[in-house]
C-alpha positions as protocol buffer text, in pm:
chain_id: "A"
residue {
  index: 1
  type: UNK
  ca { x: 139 y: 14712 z: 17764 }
}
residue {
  index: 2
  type: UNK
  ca { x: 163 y: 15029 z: 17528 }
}
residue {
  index: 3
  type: UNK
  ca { x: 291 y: 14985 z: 17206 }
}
residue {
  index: 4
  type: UNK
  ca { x: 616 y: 15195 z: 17343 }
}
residue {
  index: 5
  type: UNK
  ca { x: 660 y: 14963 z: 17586 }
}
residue {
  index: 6
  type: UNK
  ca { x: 674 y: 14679 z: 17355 }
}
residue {
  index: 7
  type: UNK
  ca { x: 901 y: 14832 z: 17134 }
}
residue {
  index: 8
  type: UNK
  ca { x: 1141 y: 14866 z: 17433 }
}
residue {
  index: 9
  type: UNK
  ca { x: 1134 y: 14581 z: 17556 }
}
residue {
  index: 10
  type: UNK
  ca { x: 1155 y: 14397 z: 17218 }
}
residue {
  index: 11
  type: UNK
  ca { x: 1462 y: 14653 z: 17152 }
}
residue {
  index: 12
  type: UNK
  ca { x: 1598 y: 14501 z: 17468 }
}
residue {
  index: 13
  type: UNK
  ca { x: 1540 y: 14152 z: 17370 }
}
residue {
  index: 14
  type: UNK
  ca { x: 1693 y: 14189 z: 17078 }
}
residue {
  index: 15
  type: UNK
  ca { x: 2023 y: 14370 z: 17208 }
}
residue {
  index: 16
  type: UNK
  ca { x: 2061 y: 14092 z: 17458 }
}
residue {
  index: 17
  type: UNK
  ca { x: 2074 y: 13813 z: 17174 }
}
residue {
  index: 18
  type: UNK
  ca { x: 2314 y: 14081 z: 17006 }
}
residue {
  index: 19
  type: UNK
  ca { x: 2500 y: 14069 z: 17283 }
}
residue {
  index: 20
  type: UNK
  ca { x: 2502 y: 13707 z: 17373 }
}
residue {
  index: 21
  type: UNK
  ca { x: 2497 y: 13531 z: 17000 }
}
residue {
  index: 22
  type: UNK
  ca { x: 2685 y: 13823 z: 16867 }
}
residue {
  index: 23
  type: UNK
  ca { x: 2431 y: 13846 z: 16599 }
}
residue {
  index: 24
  type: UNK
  ca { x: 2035 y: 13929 z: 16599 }
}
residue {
  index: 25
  type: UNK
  ca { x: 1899 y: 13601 z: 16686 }
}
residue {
  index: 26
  type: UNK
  ca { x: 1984 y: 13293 z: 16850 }
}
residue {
  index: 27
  type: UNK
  ca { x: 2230 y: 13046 z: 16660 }
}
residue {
  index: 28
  type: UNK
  ca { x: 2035 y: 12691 z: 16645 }
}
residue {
  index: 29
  type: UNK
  ca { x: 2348 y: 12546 z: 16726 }
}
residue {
  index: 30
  type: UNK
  ca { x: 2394 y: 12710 z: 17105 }
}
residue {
  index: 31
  type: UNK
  ca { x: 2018 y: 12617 z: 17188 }
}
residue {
  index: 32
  type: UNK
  ca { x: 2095 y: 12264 z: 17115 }
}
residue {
  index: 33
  type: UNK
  ca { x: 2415 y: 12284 z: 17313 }
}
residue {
  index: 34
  type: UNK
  ca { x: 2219 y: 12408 z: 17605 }
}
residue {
  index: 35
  type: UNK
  ca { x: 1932 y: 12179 z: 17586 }
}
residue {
  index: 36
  type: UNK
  ca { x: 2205 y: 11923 z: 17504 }
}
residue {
  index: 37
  type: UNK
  ca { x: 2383 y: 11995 z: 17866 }
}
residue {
  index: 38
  type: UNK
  ca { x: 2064 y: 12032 z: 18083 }
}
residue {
  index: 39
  type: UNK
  ca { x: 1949 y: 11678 z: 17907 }
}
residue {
  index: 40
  type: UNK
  ca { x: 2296 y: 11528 z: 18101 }
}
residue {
  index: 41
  type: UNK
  ca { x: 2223 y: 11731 z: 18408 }
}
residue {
  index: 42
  type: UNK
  ca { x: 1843 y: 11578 z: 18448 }
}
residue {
  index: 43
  type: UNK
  ca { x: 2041 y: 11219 z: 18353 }
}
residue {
  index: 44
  type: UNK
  ca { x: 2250 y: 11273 z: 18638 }
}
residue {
  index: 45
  type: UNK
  ca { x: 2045 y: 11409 z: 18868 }
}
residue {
  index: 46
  type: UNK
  ca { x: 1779 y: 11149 z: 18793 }
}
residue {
  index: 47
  type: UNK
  ca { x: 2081 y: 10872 z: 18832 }
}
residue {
  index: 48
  type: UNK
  ca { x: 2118 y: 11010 z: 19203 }
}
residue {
  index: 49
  type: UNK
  ca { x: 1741 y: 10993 z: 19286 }
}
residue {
  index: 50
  type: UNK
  ca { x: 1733 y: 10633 z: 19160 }
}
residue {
  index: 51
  type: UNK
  ca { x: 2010 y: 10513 z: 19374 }
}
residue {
  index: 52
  type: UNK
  ca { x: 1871 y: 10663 z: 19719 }
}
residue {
  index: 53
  type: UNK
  ca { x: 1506 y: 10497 z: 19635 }
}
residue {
  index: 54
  type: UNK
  ca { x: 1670 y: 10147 z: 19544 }
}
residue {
  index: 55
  type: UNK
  ca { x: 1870 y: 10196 z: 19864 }
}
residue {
  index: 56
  type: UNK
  ca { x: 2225 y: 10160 z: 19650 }
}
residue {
  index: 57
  type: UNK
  ca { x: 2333 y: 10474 z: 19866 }
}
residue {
  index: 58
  type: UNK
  ca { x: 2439 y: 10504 z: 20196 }
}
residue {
  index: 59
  type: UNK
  ca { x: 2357 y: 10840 z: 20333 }
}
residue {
  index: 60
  type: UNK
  ca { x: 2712 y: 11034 z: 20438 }
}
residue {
  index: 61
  type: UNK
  ca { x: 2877 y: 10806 z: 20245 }
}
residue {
  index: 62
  type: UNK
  ca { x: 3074 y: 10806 z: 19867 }
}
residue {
  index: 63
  type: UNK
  ca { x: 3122 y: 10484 z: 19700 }
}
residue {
  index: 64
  type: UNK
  ca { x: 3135 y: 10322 z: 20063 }
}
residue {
  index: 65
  type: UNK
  ca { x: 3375 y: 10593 z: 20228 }
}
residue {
  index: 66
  type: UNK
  ca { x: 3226 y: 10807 z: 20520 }
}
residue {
  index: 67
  type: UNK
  ca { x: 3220 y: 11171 z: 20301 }
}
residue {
  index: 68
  type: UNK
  ca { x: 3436 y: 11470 z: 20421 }
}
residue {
  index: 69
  type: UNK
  ca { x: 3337 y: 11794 z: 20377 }
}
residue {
  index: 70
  type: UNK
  ca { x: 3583 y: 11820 z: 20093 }
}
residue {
  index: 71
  type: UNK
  ca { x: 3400 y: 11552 z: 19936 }
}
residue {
  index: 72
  type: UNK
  ca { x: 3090 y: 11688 z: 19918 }
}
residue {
  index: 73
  type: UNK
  ca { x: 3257 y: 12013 z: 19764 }
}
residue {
  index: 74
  type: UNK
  ca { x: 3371 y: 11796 z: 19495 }
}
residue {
  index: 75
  type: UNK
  ca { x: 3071 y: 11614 z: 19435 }
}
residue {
  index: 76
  type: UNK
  ca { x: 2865 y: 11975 z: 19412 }
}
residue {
  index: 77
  type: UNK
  ca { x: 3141 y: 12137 z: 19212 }
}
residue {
  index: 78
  type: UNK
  ca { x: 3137 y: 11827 z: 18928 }
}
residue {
  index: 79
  type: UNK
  ca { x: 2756 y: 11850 z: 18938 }
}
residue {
  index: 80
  type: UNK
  ca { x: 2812 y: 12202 z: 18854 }
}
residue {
  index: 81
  type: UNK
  ca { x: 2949 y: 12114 z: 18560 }
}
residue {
  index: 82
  type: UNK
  ca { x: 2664 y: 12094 z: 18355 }
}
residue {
  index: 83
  type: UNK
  ca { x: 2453 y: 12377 z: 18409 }
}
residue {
  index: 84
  type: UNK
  ca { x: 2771 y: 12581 z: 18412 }
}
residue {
  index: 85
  type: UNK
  ca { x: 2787 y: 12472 z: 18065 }
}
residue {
  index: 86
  type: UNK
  ca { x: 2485 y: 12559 z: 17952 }
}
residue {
  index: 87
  type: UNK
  ca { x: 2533 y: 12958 z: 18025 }
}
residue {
  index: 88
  type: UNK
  ca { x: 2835 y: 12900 z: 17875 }
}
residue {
  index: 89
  type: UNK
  ca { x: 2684 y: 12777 z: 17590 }
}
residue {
  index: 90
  type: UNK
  ca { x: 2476 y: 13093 z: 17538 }
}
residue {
  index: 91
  type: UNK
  ca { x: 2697 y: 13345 z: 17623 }
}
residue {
  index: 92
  type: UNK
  ca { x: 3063 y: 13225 z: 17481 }
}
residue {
  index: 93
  type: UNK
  ca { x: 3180 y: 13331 z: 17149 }
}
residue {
  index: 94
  type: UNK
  ca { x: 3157 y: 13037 z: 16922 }
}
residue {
  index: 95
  type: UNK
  ca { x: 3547 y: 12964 z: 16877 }
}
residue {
  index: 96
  type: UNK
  ca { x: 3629 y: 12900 z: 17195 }
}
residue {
  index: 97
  type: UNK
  ca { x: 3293 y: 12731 z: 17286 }
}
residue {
  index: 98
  type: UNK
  ca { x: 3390 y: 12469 z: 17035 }
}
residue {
  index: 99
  type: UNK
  ca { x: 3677 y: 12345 z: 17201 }
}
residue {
  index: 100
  type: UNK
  ca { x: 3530 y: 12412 z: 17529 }
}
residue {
  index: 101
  type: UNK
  ca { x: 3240 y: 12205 z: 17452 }
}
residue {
  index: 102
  type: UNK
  ca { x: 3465 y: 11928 z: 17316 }
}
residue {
  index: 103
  type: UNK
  ca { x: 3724 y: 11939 z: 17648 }
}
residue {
  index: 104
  type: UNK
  ca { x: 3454 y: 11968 z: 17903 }
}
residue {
  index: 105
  type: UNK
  ca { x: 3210 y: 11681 z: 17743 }
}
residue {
  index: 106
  type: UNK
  ca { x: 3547 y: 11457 z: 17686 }
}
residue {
  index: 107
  type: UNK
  ca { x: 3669 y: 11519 z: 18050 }
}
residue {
  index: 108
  type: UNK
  ca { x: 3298 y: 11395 z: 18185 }
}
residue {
  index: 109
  type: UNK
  ca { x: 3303 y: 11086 z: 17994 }
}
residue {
  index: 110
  type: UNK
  ca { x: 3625 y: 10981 z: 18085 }
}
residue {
  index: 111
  type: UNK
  ca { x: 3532 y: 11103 z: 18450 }
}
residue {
  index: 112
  type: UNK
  ca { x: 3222 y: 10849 z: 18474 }
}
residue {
  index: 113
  type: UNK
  ca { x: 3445 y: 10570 z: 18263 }
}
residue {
  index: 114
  type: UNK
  ca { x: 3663 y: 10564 z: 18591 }
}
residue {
  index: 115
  type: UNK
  ca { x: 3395 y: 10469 z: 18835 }
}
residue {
  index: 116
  type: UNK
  ca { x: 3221 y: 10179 z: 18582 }
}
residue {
  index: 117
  type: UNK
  ca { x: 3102 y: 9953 z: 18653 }
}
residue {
  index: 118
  type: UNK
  ca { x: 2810 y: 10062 z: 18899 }
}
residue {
  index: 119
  type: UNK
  ca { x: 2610 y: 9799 z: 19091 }
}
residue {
  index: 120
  type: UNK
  ca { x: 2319 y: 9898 z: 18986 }
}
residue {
  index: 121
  type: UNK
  ca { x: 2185 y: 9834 z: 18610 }
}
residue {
  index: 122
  type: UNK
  ca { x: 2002 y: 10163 z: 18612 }
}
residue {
  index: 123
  type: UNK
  ca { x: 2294 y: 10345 z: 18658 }
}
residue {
  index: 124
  type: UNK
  ca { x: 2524 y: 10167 z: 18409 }
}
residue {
  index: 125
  type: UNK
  ca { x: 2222 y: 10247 z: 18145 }
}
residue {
  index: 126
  type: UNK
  ca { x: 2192 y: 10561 z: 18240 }
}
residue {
  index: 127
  type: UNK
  ca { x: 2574 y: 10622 z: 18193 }
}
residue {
  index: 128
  type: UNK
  ca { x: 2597 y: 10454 z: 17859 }
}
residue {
  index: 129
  type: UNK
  ca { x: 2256 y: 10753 z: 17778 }
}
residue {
  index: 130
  type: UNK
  ca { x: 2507 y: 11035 z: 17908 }
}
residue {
  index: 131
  type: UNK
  ca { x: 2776 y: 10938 z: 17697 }
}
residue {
  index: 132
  type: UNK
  ca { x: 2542 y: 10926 z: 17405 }
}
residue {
  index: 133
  type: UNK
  ca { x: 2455 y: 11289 z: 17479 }
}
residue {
  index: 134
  type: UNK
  ca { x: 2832 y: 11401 z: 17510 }
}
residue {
  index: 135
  type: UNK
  ca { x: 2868 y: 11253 z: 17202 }
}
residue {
  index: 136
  type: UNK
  ca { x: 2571 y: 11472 z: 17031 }
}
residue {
  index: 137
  type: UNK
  ca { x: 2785 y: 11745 z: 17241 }
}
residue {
  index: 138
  type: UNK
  ca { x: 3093 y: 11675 z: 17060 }
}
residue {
  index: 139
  type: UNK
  ca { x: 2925 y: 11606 z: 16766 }
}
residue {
  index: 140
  type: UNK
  ca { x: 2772 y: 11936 z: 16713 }
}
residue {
  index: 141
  type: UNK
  ca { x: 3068 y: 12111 z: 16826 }
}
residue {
  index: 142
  type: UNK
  ca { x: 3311 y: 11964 z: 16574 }
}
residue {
  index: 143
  type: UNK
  ca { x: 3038 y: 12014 z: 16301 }
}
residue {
  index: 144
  type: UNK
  ca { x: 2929 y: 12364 z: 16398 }
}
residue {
  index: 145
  type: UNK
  ca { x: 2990 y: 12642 z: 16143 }
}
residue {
  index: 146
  type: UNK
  ca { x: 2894 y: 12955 z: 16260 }
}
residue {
  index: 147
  type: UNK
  ca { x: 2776 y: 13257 z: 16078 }
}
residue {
  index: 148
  type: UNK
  ca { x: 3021 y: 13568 z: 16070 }
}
């Protein structure tokens, strides 16, 4: 690469975080949102693998009801959640990614409080994890003081 080309695509790099941060650079605080959300996604997701290999799932079934269609939207949509919130973490002003953060990471907890306790003690453990890592969510959104 030419040192022209470098430049460039630095300059781009650096008008992207511009853009998305609203300042040069990357605010601390949004990476460990992100990382914070994908850390609940990969809880969930490894929550789901761990009940179809200890055979706590019944394929086309949810929590012992034959699935609809409509079901299944909902299930995808919720797991959507999550990475959702981690562009949204990156590419929201800070303001309203505070409260965001807050609603979205409250909502989730009191989502999985409704269907405790599972029969499994893998998931229940792995729930109890997840609500430790909304909590670093809310946390960090309540203490977050950005620059500007």
């Amino acid at each position: 690469m030419t040192g022209e080309a470098a430049a460039a695509v630095t300059s781009a790099a650096s008008t992207a975080a511009t853009t998305a941060a609203g300042t040069v650079g990357m605010d601390p605080v949004r990476i460990v949102l992100a990382g914070a959300w994908i850390s609940l996604m990969l809880i969930y997701l490894l929550g789901d693998v761990l009940r179809i290999f200890s055979g706590d799932l019944t394929p086309g079934r949810i929590s012992g009801t034959e699935a609809t269609s409509g079901m299944w939207l909902a299930a995808a949509l919720i797991m959507l959640v999550p990475i959702a919130m981690i562009l949204v973490s990156l590419l929201t002003p800070a303001e309203p990614l505070r409260w965001i953060t807050i609603v979205v990471s409250a909502a989730l907890v009191v989502f999985n409080l409704v269907g405790m306790p599972y029969p499994g003690l893998y998931d229940n453990v792995l729930l109890v994890v997840s609500f430790l890592v909304n909590g670093v969510l809310i946390w960090q959104a309540i203490a977050w003081r950005p620059a500007g």
